[in-house]
Amino acid sequence: MGRPSSKTDLLTAAAENYEKLNALIMGMTERELASPFDFSGDVKKKEAHWKRDVNLRDVIVHLYEWHQLLLEWVHANRNGMEKPFLPEPYNWRTYGAMNTEFWKKHQNTPLDDAVRMFEQSHAEVMKLAESFSNEELFSKGVFAWAGSNAIGSYFVSVTSSHYDWAMKKLKAHRKICLK
């Protein structure tokens, strides 16, 4: 399936990738869970996140924090409080620093807590997506606070696309552990 462009596709892709991600996590061995992520041997993995995230908890809290961005953005703007998607002082050129702050914030968060937080935030995001019509989600210009974007694109980014990102990272880690 390509990038979702309807409410039905969004909900389906988010649910499917969530289930795939959970199945991948449940299938991780003790060795894979205990081994720190180390992608330094792969010169193709240049993005900062390959160095930032060193375990499953780091990946899970990253997904959770992006859920929170979406939830807070939509709730605030729906209630008449104008709020950008990315909090000050971040923008789309500097959001990497925000991701690092999320990482720092959760260095003492136990994995079990991170998983519970992620499960809950996923459910909240899905419920929120359900509350919008297809047109509200995927027509541009419906909500002034979304600028020229359709809000559905944000939902896709923090669910199915982000879950796909997480699965790629976990699969790369598993591959290294097999060596």
PDB file of C-alpha atoms in Angstrom:
ATOM      1  CA  MET A   1       0.000   0.000   0.000  1.00  0.00           C
ATOM      2  CA  GLY A   2       1.271   3.471  -0.846  1.00  0.00           C
ATOM      3  CA  ARG A   3       1.055   6.398   1.514  1.00  0.00           C
ATOM      4  CA  PRO A   4      -2.524   6.582   2.833  1.00  0.00           C
ATOM      5  CA  SER A   5      -4.673   9.283   1.246  1.00  0.00           C
ATOM      6  CA  SER A   6      -8.046   8.456   2.793  1.00  0.00           C
ATOM      7  CA  LYS A   7      -9.360   7.930   6.301  1.00  0.00           C
ATOM      8  CA  THR A   8      -9.915   4.230   5.648  1.00  0.00           C
ATOM      9  CA  ASP A   9      -6.387   3.779   4.316  1.00  0.00           C
ATOM     10  CA  LEU A  10      -4.939   5.772   7.224  1.00  0.00           C
ATOM     11  CA  LEU A  11      -6.724   3.697   9.857  1.00  0.00           C
ATOM     12  CA  THR A  12      -5.876   0.435   8.098  1.00  0.00           C
ATOM     13  CA  ALA A  13      -2.200   1.257   7.550  1.00  0.00           C
ATOM     14  CA  ALA A  14      -1.780   2.561  11.106  1.00  0.00           C
ATOM     15  CA  ALA A  15      -3.393  -0.547  12.605  1.00  0.00           C
ATOM     16  CA  GLU A  16      -1.484  -2.946  10.358  1.00  0.00           C
ATOM     17  CA  ASN A  17       1.910  -1.355  10.958  1.00  0.00           C
ATOM     18  CA  TYR A  18       1.201  -1.124  14.691  1.00  0.00           C
ATOM     19  CA  GLU A  19       0.466  -4.865  14.761  1.00  0.00           C
ATOM     20  CA  LYS A  20       3.552  -5.649  12.659  1.00  0.00           C
ATOM     21  CA  LEU A  21       5.721  -3.520  14.946  1.00  0.00           C
ATOM     22  CA  ASN A  22       4.336  -5.239  18.046  1.00  0.00           C
ATOM     23  CA  ALA A  23       4.872  -8.671  16.492  1.00  0.00           C
ATOM     24  CA  LEU A  24       8.460  -7.733  15.667  1.00  0.00           C
ATOM     25  CA  ILE A  25       9.043  -6.534  19.230  1.00  0.00           C
ATOM     26  CA  MET A  26       7.464  -9.651  20.735  1.00  0.00           C
ATOM     27  CA  GLY A  27       9.736 -11.770  18.563  1.00  0.00           C
ATOM     28  CA  MET A  28      12.929 -10.123  19.746  1.00  0.00           C
ATOM     29  CA  THR A  29      15.266 -12.451  21.612  1.00  0.00           C
ATOM     30  CA  GLU A  30      16.821 -11.704  24.982  1.00  0.00           C
ATOM     31  CA  ARG A  31      20.124 -11.129  23.189  1.00  0.00           C
ATOM     32  CA  GLU A  32      18.530  -8.628  20.785  1.00  0.00           C
ATOM     33  CA  LEU A  33      16.849  -6.818  23.660  1.00  0.00           C
ATOM     34  CA  ALA A  34      20.030  -6.735  25.741  1.00  0.00           C
ATOM     35  CA  SER A  35      22.425  -5.725  22.965  1.00  0.00           C
ATOM     36  CA  PRO A  36      22.871  -1.982  22.449  1.00  0.00           C
ATOM     37  CA  PHE A  37      22.086  -0.781  18.951  1.00  0.00           C
ATOM     38  CA  ASP A  38      25.282  -0.135  17.038  1.00  0.00           C
ATOM     39  CA  PHE A  39      24.962   0.864  13.412  1.00  0.00           C
ATOM     40  CA  SER A  40      28.416   2.425  13.185  1.00  0.00           C
ATOM     41  CA  GLY A  41      29.582  -0.303  10.793  1.00  0.00           C
ATOM     42  CA  ASP A  42      27.079   0.751   8.124  1.00  0.00           C
ATOM     43  CA  VAL A  43      28.271   3.870   6.311  1.00  0.00           C
ATOM     44  CA  LYS A  44      24.825   4.261   4.692  1.00  0.00           C
ATOM     45  CA  LYS A  45      23.232   4.954   8.062  1.00  0.00           C
ATOM     46  CA  LYS A  46      24.277   8.596   8.361  1.00  0.00           C
ATOM     47  CA  GLU A  47      21.138  10.187   9.874  1.00  0.00           C
ATOM     48  CA  ALA A  48      21.431  11.228  13.520  1.00  0.00           C
ATOM     49  CA  HIS A  49      18.802   8.766  14.729  1.00  0.00           C
ATOM     50  CA  TRP A  50      21.074   5.825  13.894  1.00  0.00           C
ATOM     51  CA  LYS A  51      23.484   7.060  16.580  1.00  0.00           C
ATOM     52  CA  ARG A  52      20.836   8.458  18.961  1.00  0.00           C
ATOM     53  CA  ASP A  53      18.706   5.396  19.628  1.00  0.00           C
ATOM     54  CA  VAL A  54      20.634   2.660  21.393  1.00  0.00           C
ATOM     55  CA  ASN A  55      17.835   0.324  22.499  1.00  0.00           C
ATOM     56  CA  LEU A  56      14.191  -0.594  22.035  1.00  0.00           C
ATOM     57  CA  ARG A  57      13.079   1.854  24.730  1.00  0.00           C
ATOM     58  CA  ASP A  58      14.603   4.754  22.791  1.00  0.00           C
ATOM     59  CA  VAL A  59      12.635   3.817  19.671  1.00  0.00           C
ATOM     60  CA  ILE A  60       9.377   3.335  21.586  1.00  0.00           C
ATOM     61  CA  VAL A  61       9.582   6.640  23.470  1.00  0.00           C
ATOM     62  CA  HIS A  62      10.386   8.418  20.217  1.00  0.00           C
ATOM     63  CA  LEU A  63       7.123   7.125  18.739  1.00  0.00           C
ATOM     64  CA  TYR A  64       5.268   8.060  21.934  1.00  0.00           C
ATOM     65  CA  GLU A  65       6.599  11.622  21.929  1.00  0.00           C
ATOM     66  CA  TRP A  66       5.559  12.136  18.300  1.00  0.00           C
ATOM     67  CA  HIS A  67       2.086  10.896  19.203  1.00  0.00           C
ATOM     68  CA  GLN A  68       2.055  13.524  21.935  1.00  0.00           C
ATOM     69  CA  LEU A  69       3.015  16.244  19.459  1.00  0.00           C
ATOM     70  CA  LEU A  70       0.033  15.354  17.287  1.00  0.00           C
ATOM     71  CA  LEU A  71      -2.417  14.972  20.177  1.00  0.00           C
ATOM     72  CA  GLU A  72      -1.430  18.264  21.806  1.00  0.00           C
ATOM     73  CA  TRP A  73      -1.448  20.116  18.469  1.00  0.00           C
ATOM     74  CA  VAL A  74      -4.899  18.955  17.462  1.00  0.00           C
ATOM     75  CA  HIS A  75      -6.468  19.355  20.914  1.00  0.00           C
ATOM     76  CA  ALA A  76      -5.060  22.855  21.410  1.00  0.00           C
ATOM     77  CA  ASN A  77      -6.127  24.106  17.987  1.00  0.00           C
ATOM     78  CA  ARG A  78      -9.555  22.476  18.191  1.00  0.00           C
ATOM     79  CA  ASN A  79     -10.030  24.374  21.451  1.00  0.00           C
ATOM     80  CA  GLY A  80      -9.088  27.700  19.901  1.00  0.00           C
ATOM     81  CA  MET A  81      -5.531  27.892  21.240  1.00  0.00           C
ATOM     82  CA  GLU A  82      -3.294  28.475  18.238  1.00  0.00           C
ATOM     83  CA  LYS A  83      -0.332  26.148  18.476  1.00  0.00           C
ATOM     84  CA  PRO A  84       2.208  24.992  15.863  1.00  0.00           C
ATOM     85  CA  PHE A  85       2.837  21.279  15.402  1.00  0.00           C
ATOM     86  CA  LEU A  86       6.464  21.558  16.499  1.00  0.00           C
ATOM     87  CA  PRO A  87       6.988  23.341  19.814  1.00  0.00           C
ATOM     88  CA  GLU A  88       9.162  26.429  20.104  1.00  0.00           C
ATOM     89  CA  PRO A  89      12.035  26.806  19.410  1.00  0.00           C
ATOM     90  CA  TYR A  90      11.975  23.956  16.878  1.00  0.00           C
ATOM     91  CA  ASN A  91      11.071  23.946  13.205  1.00  0.00           C
ATOM     92  CA  TRP A  92      11.341  21.416  10.392  1.00  0.00           C
ATOM     93  CA  ARG A  93      15.040  22.219   9.948  1.00  0.00           C
ATOM     94  CA  THR A  94      15.878  21.828  13.648  1.00  0.00           C
ATOM     95  CA  TYR A  95      13.558  19.062  14.807  1.00  0.00           C
ATOM     96  CA  GLY A  96      16.534  16.719  15.169  1.00  0.00           C
ATOM     97  CA  ALA A  97      17.495  18.652  18.291  1.00  0.00           C
ATOM     98  CA  MET A  98      13.945  18.162  19.580  1.00  0.00           C
ATOM     99  CA  ASN A  99      14.289  14.417  19.025  1.00  0.00           C
ATOM    100  CA  THR A 100      17.496  14.485  21.052  1.00  0.00           C
ATOM    101  CA  GLU A 101      15.631  16.254  23.860  1.00  0.00           C
ATOM    102  CA  PHE A 102      12.966  13.530  23.767  1.00  0.00           C
ATOM    103  CA  TRP A 103      15.751  10.957  23.989  1.00  0.00           C
ATOM    104  CA  LYS A 104      17.314  12.701  27.002  1.00  0.00           C
ATOM    105  CA  LYS A 105      13.941  13.062  28.717  1.00  0.00           C
ATOM    106  CA  HIS A 106      13.384   9.303  28.696  1.00  0.00           C
ATOM    107  CA  GLN A 107      16.768   7.884  29.634  1.00  0.00           C
ATOM    108  CA  ASN A 108      15.327   6.784  32.987  1.00  0.00           C
ATOM    109  CA  THR A 109      12.020   5.535  31.596  1.00  0.00           C
ATOM    110  CA  PRO A 110      11.790   1.748  32.010  1.00  0.00           C
ATOM    111  CA  LEU A 111      10.993  -0.225  28.850  1.00  0.00           C
ATOM    112  CA  ASP A 112       7.741  -1.564  30.338  1.00  0.00           C
ATOM    113  CA  ASP A 113       6.571   2.005  31.035  1.00  0.00           C
ATOM    114  CA  ALA A 114       7.594   3.115  27.556  1.00  0.00           C
ATOM    115  CA  VAL A 115       5.587   0.285  25.985  1.00  0.00           C
ATOM    116  CA  ARG A 116       2.496   1.129  28.075  1.00  0.00           C
ATOM    117  CA  MET A 117       2.793   4.818  27.199  1.00  0.00           C
ATOM    118  CA  PHE A 118       3.138   3.967  23.511  1.00  0.00           C
ATOM    119  CA  GLU A 119       0.148   1.592  23.559  1.00  0.00           C
ATOM    120  CA  GLN A 120      -2.005   4.244  25.214  1.00  0.00           C
ATOM    121  CA  SER A 121      -0.907   7.059  22.915  1.00  0.00           C
ATOM    122  CA  HIS A 122      -1.446   4.890  19.832  1.00  0.00           C
ATOM    123  CA  ALA A 123      -5.018   4.228  20.972  1.00  0.00           C
ATOM    124  CA  GLU A 124      -5.554   7.961  21.577  1.00  0.00           C
ATOM    125  CA  VAL A 125      -4.229   8.874  18.129  1.00  0.00           C
ATOM    126  CA  MET A 126      -6.448   6.272  16.479  1.00  0.00           C
ATOM    127  CA  LYS A 127      -9.499   7.504  18.394  1.00  0.00           C
ATOM    128  CA  LEU A 128      -8.691  11.069  17.392  1.00  0.00           C
ATOM    129  CA  ALA A 129      -8.314  10.096  13.738  1.00  0.00           C
ATOM    130  CA  GLU A 130     -11.698   8.377  13.915  1.00  0.00           C
ATOM    131  CA  SER A 131     -13.264  11.643  15.100  1.00  0.00           C
ATOM    132  CA  PHE A 132     -12.520  13.373  11.785  1.00  0.00           C
ATOM    133  CA  SER A 133     -14.263  12.865   8.478  1.00  0.00           C
ATOM    134  CA  ASN A 134     -12.316  11.790   5.410  1.00  0.00           C
ATOM    135  CA  GLU A 135     -12.592  15.337   4.041  1.00  0.00           C
ATOM    136  CA  GLU A 136     -11.337  16.871   7.287  1.00  0.00           C
ATOM    137  CA  LEU A 137      -8.349  14.553   7.285  1.00  0.00           C
ATOM    138  CA  PHE A 138      -7.341  14.678   3.647  1.00  0.00           C
ATOM    139  CA  SER A 139      -8.562  17.937   2.133  1.00  0.00           C
ATOM    140  CA  LYS A 140      -6.062  20.770   2.250  1.00  0.00           C
ATOM    141  CA  GLY A 141      -7.100  24.063   3.786  1.00  0.00           C
ATOM    142  CA  VAL A 142      -9.876  22.645   5.979  1.00  0.00           C
ATOM    143  CA  PHE A 143      -8.181  23.819   9.164  1.00  0.00           C
ATOM    144  CA  ALA A 144      -6.381  27.158   9.118  1.00  0.00           C
ATOM    145  CA  TRP A 145      -4.037  25.911  11.848  1.00  0.00           C
ATOM    146  CA  ALA A 146      -2.724  23.196   9.518  1.00  0.00           C
ATOM    147  CA  GLY A 147      -1.615  25.745   6.947  1.00  0.00           C
ATOM    148  CA  SER A 148      -1.627  24.361   3.438  1.00  0.00           C
ATOM    149  CA  ASN A 149      -1.366  20.768   4.666  1.00  0.00           C
ATOM    150  CA  ALA A 150      -4.073  18.211   5.244  1.00  0.00           C
ATOM    151  CA  ILE A 151      -4.036  17.063   8.859  1.00  0.00           C
ATOM    152  CA  GLY A 152      -4.235  13.471   7.681  1.00  0.00           C
ATOM    153  CA  SER A 153      -0.633  13.755   6.525  1.00  0.00           C
ATOM    154  CA  TYR A 154       0.399  14.369  10.142  1.00  0.00           C
ATOM    155  CA  PHE A 155      -1.564  11.322  11.292  1.00  0.00           C
ATOM    156  CA  VAL A 156       0.119   9.188   8.620  1.00  0.00           C
ATOM    157  CA  SER A 157       3.541  10.508   9.618  1.00  0.00           C
ATOM    158  CA  VAL A 158       3.167   9.735  13.326  1.00  0.00           C
ATOM    159  CA  THR A 159       1.545   6.331  12.816  1.00  0.00           C
ATOM    160  CA  SER A 160       2.089   4.071   9.811  1.00  0.00           C
ATOM    161  CA  SER A 161       5.146   5.887   8.425  1.00  0.00           C
ATOM    162  CA  HIS A 162       6.803   6.205  11.829  1.00  0.00           C
ATOM    163  CA  TYR A 163       6.029   2.577  12.677  1.00  0.00           C
ATOM    164  CA  ASP A 164       7.662   1.585   9.405  1.00  0.00           C
ATOM    165  CA  TRP A 165      10.738   3.631  10.383  1.00  0.00           C
ATOM    166  CA  ALA A 166      10.863   1.828  13.740  1.00  0.00           C
ATOM    167  CA  MET A 167      10.548  -1.598  12.126  1.00  0.00           C
ATOM    168  CA  LYS A 168      13.411  -0.850   9.734  1.00  0.00           C
ATOM    169  CA  LYS A 169      15.589   0.145  12.663  1.00  0.00           C
ATOM    170  CA  LEU A 170      14.692  -2.940  14.708  1.00  0.00           C
ATOM    171  CA  LYS A 171      15.233  -5.255  11.728  1.00  0.00           C
ATOM    172  CA  ALA A 172      18.641  -3.672  11.102  1.00  0.00           C
ATOM    173  CA  HIS A 173      19.527  -4.272  14.759  1.00  0.00           C
ATOM    174  CA  ARG A 174      18.375  -7.900  14.565  1.00  0.00           C
ATOM    175  CA  LYS A 175      20.519  -8.414  11.465  1.00  0.00           C
ATOM    176  CA  ILE A 176      23.583  -7.118  13.317  1.00  0.00           C
ATOM    177  CA  CYS A 177      22.823  -9.391  16.278  1.00  0.00           C
ATOM    178  CA  LEU A 178      22.809 -12.429  13.976  1.00  0.00           C
ATOM    179  CA  LYS A 179      26.425 -11.819  12.949  1.00  0.00           C
TER     180      LYS A 179
END
